[in-house]
mmCIF file of C-alpha atoms in Angstrom:
data_model
loop_
_atom_site.group_PDB
_atom_site.id
_atom_site.type_symbol
_atom_site.label_atom_id
_atom_site.label_comp_id
_atom_site.label_asym_id
_atom_site.label_seq_id
_atom_site.Cartn_x
_atom_site.Cartn_y
_atom_site.Cartn_z
ATOM 1 C CA MET A 1422 121.088 91.770 168.165
ATOM 2 C CA PHE A 1423 122.683 94.942 167.073
ATOM 3 C CA LEU A 1424 120.846 97.228 164.609
ATOM 4 C CA VAL A 1425 123.010 99.104 162.063
ATOM 5 C CA THR A 1426 122.350 101.074 158.915
ATOM 6 C CA GLY A 1427 124.418 100.676 155.748
ATOM 7 C CA ASP A 1428 126.785 103.383 154.765
ATOM 8 C CA SER A 1429 125.087 106.392 152.998
ATOM 9 C CA VAL A 1430 121.612 104.709 153.142
ATOM 10 C CA THR A 1431 118.931 107.359 153.683
ATOM 11 C CA HIS A 1432 115.920 105.659 152.033
ATOM 12 C CA THR A 1433 114.894 102.258 150.945
ATOM 13 C CA GLU A 1434 114.382 101.527 147.270
ATOM 14 C CA ASP A 1435 112.237 98.996 145.461
ATOM 15 C CA HIS A 1436 114.140 95.741 145.390
ATOM 16 C CA TRP A 1437 111.748 94.273 142.814
ATOM 17 C CA ALA A 1438 111.918 97.135 140.290
ATOM 18 C CA ARG A 1439 115.011 95.642 138.709
ATOM 19 C CA ARG A 1440 113.791 92.062 138.603
ATOM 20 C CA SER A 1441 112.162 92.056 135.160
ATOM 21 C CA HIS A 1442 114.581 89.311 133.981
ATOM 22 C CA TRP A 1443 112.644 86.907 136.165
ATOM 23 C CA ALA A 1444 109.390 87.567 134.251
ATOM 24 C CA GLY A 1445 107.555 84.720 132.597
ATOM 25 C CA GLY A 1446 108.428 82.164 135.246
ATOM 26 C CA ARG A 1447 112.081 81.960 134.447
ATOM 27 C CA ARG A 1448 114.140 79.582 136.589
ATOM 28 C CA GLN A 1449 117.639 80.011 137.757
ATOM 29 C CA LEU A 1450 120.060 77.295 138.842
ATOM 30 C CA THR A 1451 121.940 78.458 141.819
ATOM 31 C CA PHE A 1452 123.571 77.524 145.172
ATOM 32 C CA HIS A 1453 122.227 78.715 148.526
ATOM 33 C CA LEU A 1454 122.711 77.891 152.126
ATOM 34 C CA VAL A 1455 119.327 76.981 153.607
ATOM 35 C CA PHE A 1456 118.270 76.674 157.187
ATOM 36 C CA ASP A 1457 116.536 73.622 158.561
ATOM 37 C CA GLY A 1458 114.875 73.488 161.938
ATOM 38 C CA THR A 1459 113.659 76.483 163.981
ATOM 39 C CA GLY A 1460 116.892 78.104 165.171
ATOM 40 C CA MET A 1461 117.041 80.931 162.682
ATOM 41 C CA ALA A 1462 113.254 81.477 162.628
ATOM 42 C CA HIS A 1463 112.995 81.560 166.458
ATOM 43 C CA ALA A 1464 115.921 83.931 167.007
ATOM 44 C CA THR A 1465 114.705 86.427 164.453
ATOM 45 C CA ALA A 1466 110.978 86.256 165.353
ATOM 46 C CA PRO A 1467 110.809 89.639 167.130
ATOM 47 C CA VAL A 1468 112.310 91.395 164.046
ATOM 48 C CA ARG A 1469 110.176 89.442 161.569
ATOM 49 C CA HIS A 1470 107.018 90.296 163.484
ATOM 50 C CA ALA A 1471 107.918 93.990 163.422
ATOM 51 C CA ILE A 1472 108.681 93.797 159.686
ATOM 52 C CA ASP A 1473 105.117 92.551 159.062
ATOM 53 C CA ARG A 1474 103.953 95.997 160.208
ATOM 54 C CA VAL A 1475 106.163 97.993 157.957
ATOM 55 C CA GLU A 1476 104.294 98.553 154.628
ATOM 56 C CA ALA A 1477 107.605 99.335 152.746
ATOM 57 C CA LEU A 1478 108.906 95.848 153.473
ATOM 58 C CA ASP A 1479 108.024 92.382 152.198
ATOM 59 C CA ALA A 1480 108.968 89.884 154.831
ATOM 60 C CA VAL A 1481 110.664 86.610 153.813
ATOM 61 C CA PRO A 1482 108.683 83.655 155.331
ATOM 62 C CA PRO A 1483 110.824 81.347 157.401
ATOM 63 C CA PRO A 1484 110.767 78.405 154.991
ATOM 64 C CA TRP A 1485 112.423 80.710 152.314
ATOM 65 C CA LEU A 1486 115.162 82.202 154.393
ATOM 66 C CA HIS A 1487 118.458 81.641 152.668
ATOM 67 C CA LEU A 1488 122.017 82.849 152.143
ATOM 68 C CA THR A 1489 122.743 83.420 148.425
ATOM 69 C CA LEU A 1490 125.996 81.849 147.226
ATOM 70 C CA THR A 1491 126.662 81.451 143.538
ATOM 71 C CA PRO A 1492 124.380 81.592 140.573
ATOM 72 C CA ILE A 1493 124.997 79.129 137.761
ATOM 73 C CA GLY A 1494 122.523 80.645 135.290
ATOM 74 C CA PHE A 1495 118.969 80.741 134.027
ATOM 75 C CA THR A 1496 117.774 77.403 132.638
ATOM 76 C CA ASP A 1497 117.067 78.994 129.242
ATOM 77 C CA GLU A 1498 120.612 80.246 128.967
ATOM 78 C CA VAL A 1499 122.935 77.525 130.258
ATOM 79 C CA ASP A 1500 123.699 74.118 128.834
ATOM 80 C CA PRO A 1501 122.119 71.563 131.176
ATOM 81 C CA ASP A 1502 125.053 69.114 130.954
ATOM 82 C CA ALA A 1503 127.506 71.902 131.805
ATOM 83 C CA ALA A 1504 125.281 73.107 134.673
ATOM 84 C CA ALA A 1505 125.154 69.530 135.996
ATOM 85 C CA ALA A 1506 128.881 69.271 135.808
ATOM 86 C CA VAL A 1507 129.202 72.417 137.915
ATOM 87 C CA ALA A 1508 127.063 70.907 140.582
ATOM 88 C CA ALA A 1509 128.932 67.619 140.512
ATOM 89 C CA ASP A 1510 132.204 69.379 140.953
ATOM 90 C CA VAL A 1511 130.945 71.387 143.885
ATOM 91 C CA PHE A 1512 129.420 68.527 145.775
ATOM 92 C CA GLU A 1513 132.139 65.916 145.067
ATOM 93 C CA GLY A 1514 134.147 65.659 148.206
ATOM 94 C CA VAL A 1515 132.950 68.943 149.554
ATOM 95 C CA ALA A 1516 133.502 69.400 153.286
ATOM 96 C CA PRO A 1517 130.481 69.649 155.475
ATOM 97 C CA THR A 1518 129.262 73.190 156.083
ATOM 98 C CA GLY A 1519 130.416 74.811 159.267
ATOM 99 C CA SER A 1520 128.428 76.990 161.586
ATOM 100 C CA LEU A 1521 127.536 80.726 161.121
ATOM 101 C CA TYR A 1522 126.901 83.152 163.866
ATOM 102 C CA PHE A 1523 124.502 86.125 163.378
ATOM 103 C CA ASP A 1524 124.115 88.955 165.865
ATOM 104 C CA THR A 1525 123.595 91.958 163.627
ATOM 105 C CA VAL A 1526 120.522 93.390 161.744
ATOM 106 C CA LEU A 1527 121.659 95.561 158.828
ATOM 107 C CA LEU A 1528 119.311 98.052 157.212
ATOM 108 C CA GLY A 1529 120.280 98.247 153.544
ATOM 109 C CA SER A 1530 118.724 100.260 150.741
ATOM 110 C CA GLU A 1531 116.862 97.158 149.396
ATOM 111 C CA GLY A 1532 115.964 95.364 152.534
ATOM 112 C CA VAL A 1533 116.738 94.080 156.086
ATOM 113 C CA LEU A 1534 119.754 91.782 156.216
ATOM 114 C CA LEU A 1535 121.538 89.484 158.644
ATOM 115 C CA PRO A 1536 125.254 89.417 157.784
ATOM 116 C CA PRO A 1537 127.076 86.548 159.497
ATOM 117 C CA GLN A 1538 130.389 86.809 161.156
ATOM 118 C CA ARG A 1539 133.013 85.977 158.583
ATOM 119 C CA ALA A 1540 133.893 82.253 158.271
ATOM 120 C CA ASP A 1541 136.838 80.911 156.324
ATOM 121 C CA TRP A 1542 134.879 77.757 155.292
ATOM 122 C CA LEU A 1543 132.181 79.909 153.698
ATOM 123 C CA ASP A 1544 134.722 81.950 151.592
ATOM 124 C CA ALA A 1545 136.353 78.641 150.494
ATOM 125 C CA LEU A 1546 133.001 77.237 149.460
ATOM 126 C CA VAL A 1547 132.105 80.216 147.390
ATOM 127 C CA GLN A 1548 135.513 80.051 145.690
ATOM 128 C CA ARG A 1549 134.995 76.375 144.851
ATOM 129 C CA GLN A 1550 131.672 77.218 143.270
ATOM 130 C CA ARG A 1551 133.024 80.084 141.215
ATOM 131 C CA ASP A 1552 135.922 77.916 140.051
ATOM 132 C CA ALA A 1553 133.479 75.238 138.916
ATOM 133 C CA VAL A 1554 131.304 77.762 137.038
ATOM 134 C CA ASP A 1555 134.366 79.256 135.304
ATOM 135 C CA ARG A 1556 135.640 75.744 134.383
ATOM 136 C CA HIS A 1557 132.407 74.462 132.773
ATOM 137 C CA LEU A 1558 130.606 77.613 131.616
ATOM 138 C CA GLY A 1559 133.422 80.030 130.901
ATOM 139 C CA ALA A 1560 135.170 82.579 132.993
ATOM 140 C CA ARG A 1561 133.054 85.279 134.628
ATOM 141 C CA GLU A 1562 133.893 88.529 136.366
ATOM 142 C CA TRP A 1563 132.933 87.911 139.963
ATOM 143 C CA GLY A 1564 132.335 90.680 142.417
ATOM 144 C CA ALA A 1565 133.073 90.830 146.077
ATOM 145 C CA PHE A 1566 131.118 88.315 148.147
ATOM 146 C CA HIS A 1567 128.930 89.994 150.834
ATOM 147 C CA PRO A 1568 127.149 87.114 152.625
ATOM 148 C CA HIS A 1569 123.818 87.845 154.199
ATOM 149 C CA VAL A 1570 120.329 86.441 154.925
ATOM 150 C CA SER A 1571 117.516 88.684 153.853
ATOM 151 C CA LEU A 1572 114.714 88.985 156.392
ATOM 152 C CA ALA A 1573 112.762 91.391 154.154
ATOM 153 C CA TYR A 1574 112.992 93.162 150.801
ATOM 154 C CA ALA A 1575 111.965 96.751 150.270
ATOM 155 C CA ASN A 1576 109.036 97.364 147.911
ATOM 156 C CA ARG A 1577 109.143 101.199 147.730
ATOM 157 C CA ALA A 1578 111.028 104.225 148.892
ATOM 158 C CA ALA A 1579 110.836 105.017 152.606
ATOM 159 C CA PRO A 1580 112.982 106.997 155.039
ATOM 160 C CA ILE A 1581 115.513 104.576 156.546
ATOM 161 C CA THR A 1582 114.975 106.343 159.841
ATOM 162 C CA ASP A 1583 111.328 105.190 159.811
ATOM 163 C CA VAL A 1584 112.377 101.584 159.269
ATOM 164 C CA ALA A 1585 115.020 101.873 161.943
ATOM 165 C CA GLY A 1586 112.481 103.209 164.391
ATOM 166 C CA ALA A 1587 110.202 100.310 163.780
ATOM 167 C CA LEU A 1588 112.845 97.706 164.159
ATOM 168 C CA ALA A 1589 115.100 99.132 166.876
ATOM 169 C CA ASP A 1590 113.379 97.564 169.901
ATOM 170 C CA PRO A 1591 112.616 94.285 168.186
ATOM 171 C CA ALA A 1592 116.261 93.971 167.147
ATOM 172 C CA ARG A 1593 117.378 94.403 170.800
ATOM 173 C CA GLU A 1594 114.960 91.638 171.782
ATOM 174 C CA ALA A 1595 116.278 89.211 169.180
ATOM 175 C CA SER A 1596 119.024 86.839 170.214
ATOM 176 C CA GLY A 1597 122.236 86.197 168.467
ATOM 177 C CA VAL A 1598 122.101 82.772 166.879
ATOM 178 C CA GLU A 1599 124.549 80.161 165.756
ATOM 179 C CA VAL A 1600 123.269 77.793 163.027
ATOM 180 C CA ARG A 1601 124.711 75.122 160.854
ATOM 181 C CA PRO A 1602 123.154 75.622 157.417
ATOM 182 C CA THR A 1603 122.809 73.171 154.533
ATOM 183 C CA LEU A 1604 124.390 73.613 151.104
ATOM 184 C CA ALA A 1605 121.713 73.291 148.445
ATOM 185 C CA HIS A 1606 121.662 73.250 144.660
ATOM 186 C CA LEU A 1607 118.371 74.830 143.683
ATOM 187 C CA GLU A 1608 116.104 75.710 140.751
ATOM 188 C CA GLN A 1609 114.893 79.094 141.872
ATOM 189 C CA THR A 1610 111.988 81.304 140.774
ATOM 190 C CA CYS A 1611 110.952 84.829 141.619
ATOM 191 C CA ALA A 1612 107.286 85.769 141.593
ATOM 192 C CA ASP A 1613 104.815 87.792 143.779
ATOM 193 C CA HIS A 1614 107.679 89.454 145.713
ATOM 194 C CA LEU A 1615 109.083 86.093 146.795
ATOM 195 C CA TYR A 1616 112.066 83.883 145.918
ATOM 196 C CA SER A 1617 111.166 80.216 146.116
ATOM 197 C CA TRP A 1618 112.805 77.090 144.782
ATOM 198 C CA ARG A 1619 112.890 73.440 144.151
ATOM 199 C CA VAL A 1620 115.828 71.586 145.796
ATOM 200 C CA LEU A 1621 117.840 69.590 143.366
ATOM 201 C CA ARG A 1622 120.603 68.354 145.785
ATOM 202 C CA THR A 1623 121.901 69.068 149.267
ATOM 203 C CA THR A 1624 124.735 67.996 151.430
ATOM 204 C CA GLY A 1625 122.242 66.652 153.951
#
């Protein structure tokens, strides 16, 4: 895989410092792409093993690797019937997910990312989800969609050159990988420097 650094990134910063809104075991309804099987875990193993030796990074265990799509809202803030209607709209007649190809490790300020090559089906899926949220929960201001899978989150400030030095050789050893993820509707939590979830519905 190729190793690149995000524009103007000189140091990592604590990803978890701005996650106080998850305190108290709050749960968020959201859509992710999740990865079954061993393809993603096997291809990224050299990088993930190197991440384990970098104190400034919290590695994401293979079962929790995901590509974030569209949040619906926290369960204490959204009407459950409206949230259910969003999910129903998204899954009703939705086309099967296509494949995604990953060949780049991106060092960002808050972690180590795998951005996929762009895929039209993914952009269309995200737009479908956003339209459903707007229809049932009110219009939102949506930002640009930057799809990625996080291999690790930064837990402190560290020179990005140090992180790059630790991951450069392992990234070269890692193979590009093509995977076909599963669309999942989840109830997600964030605790102990880990995002985890309960699956509510999938396309599988």
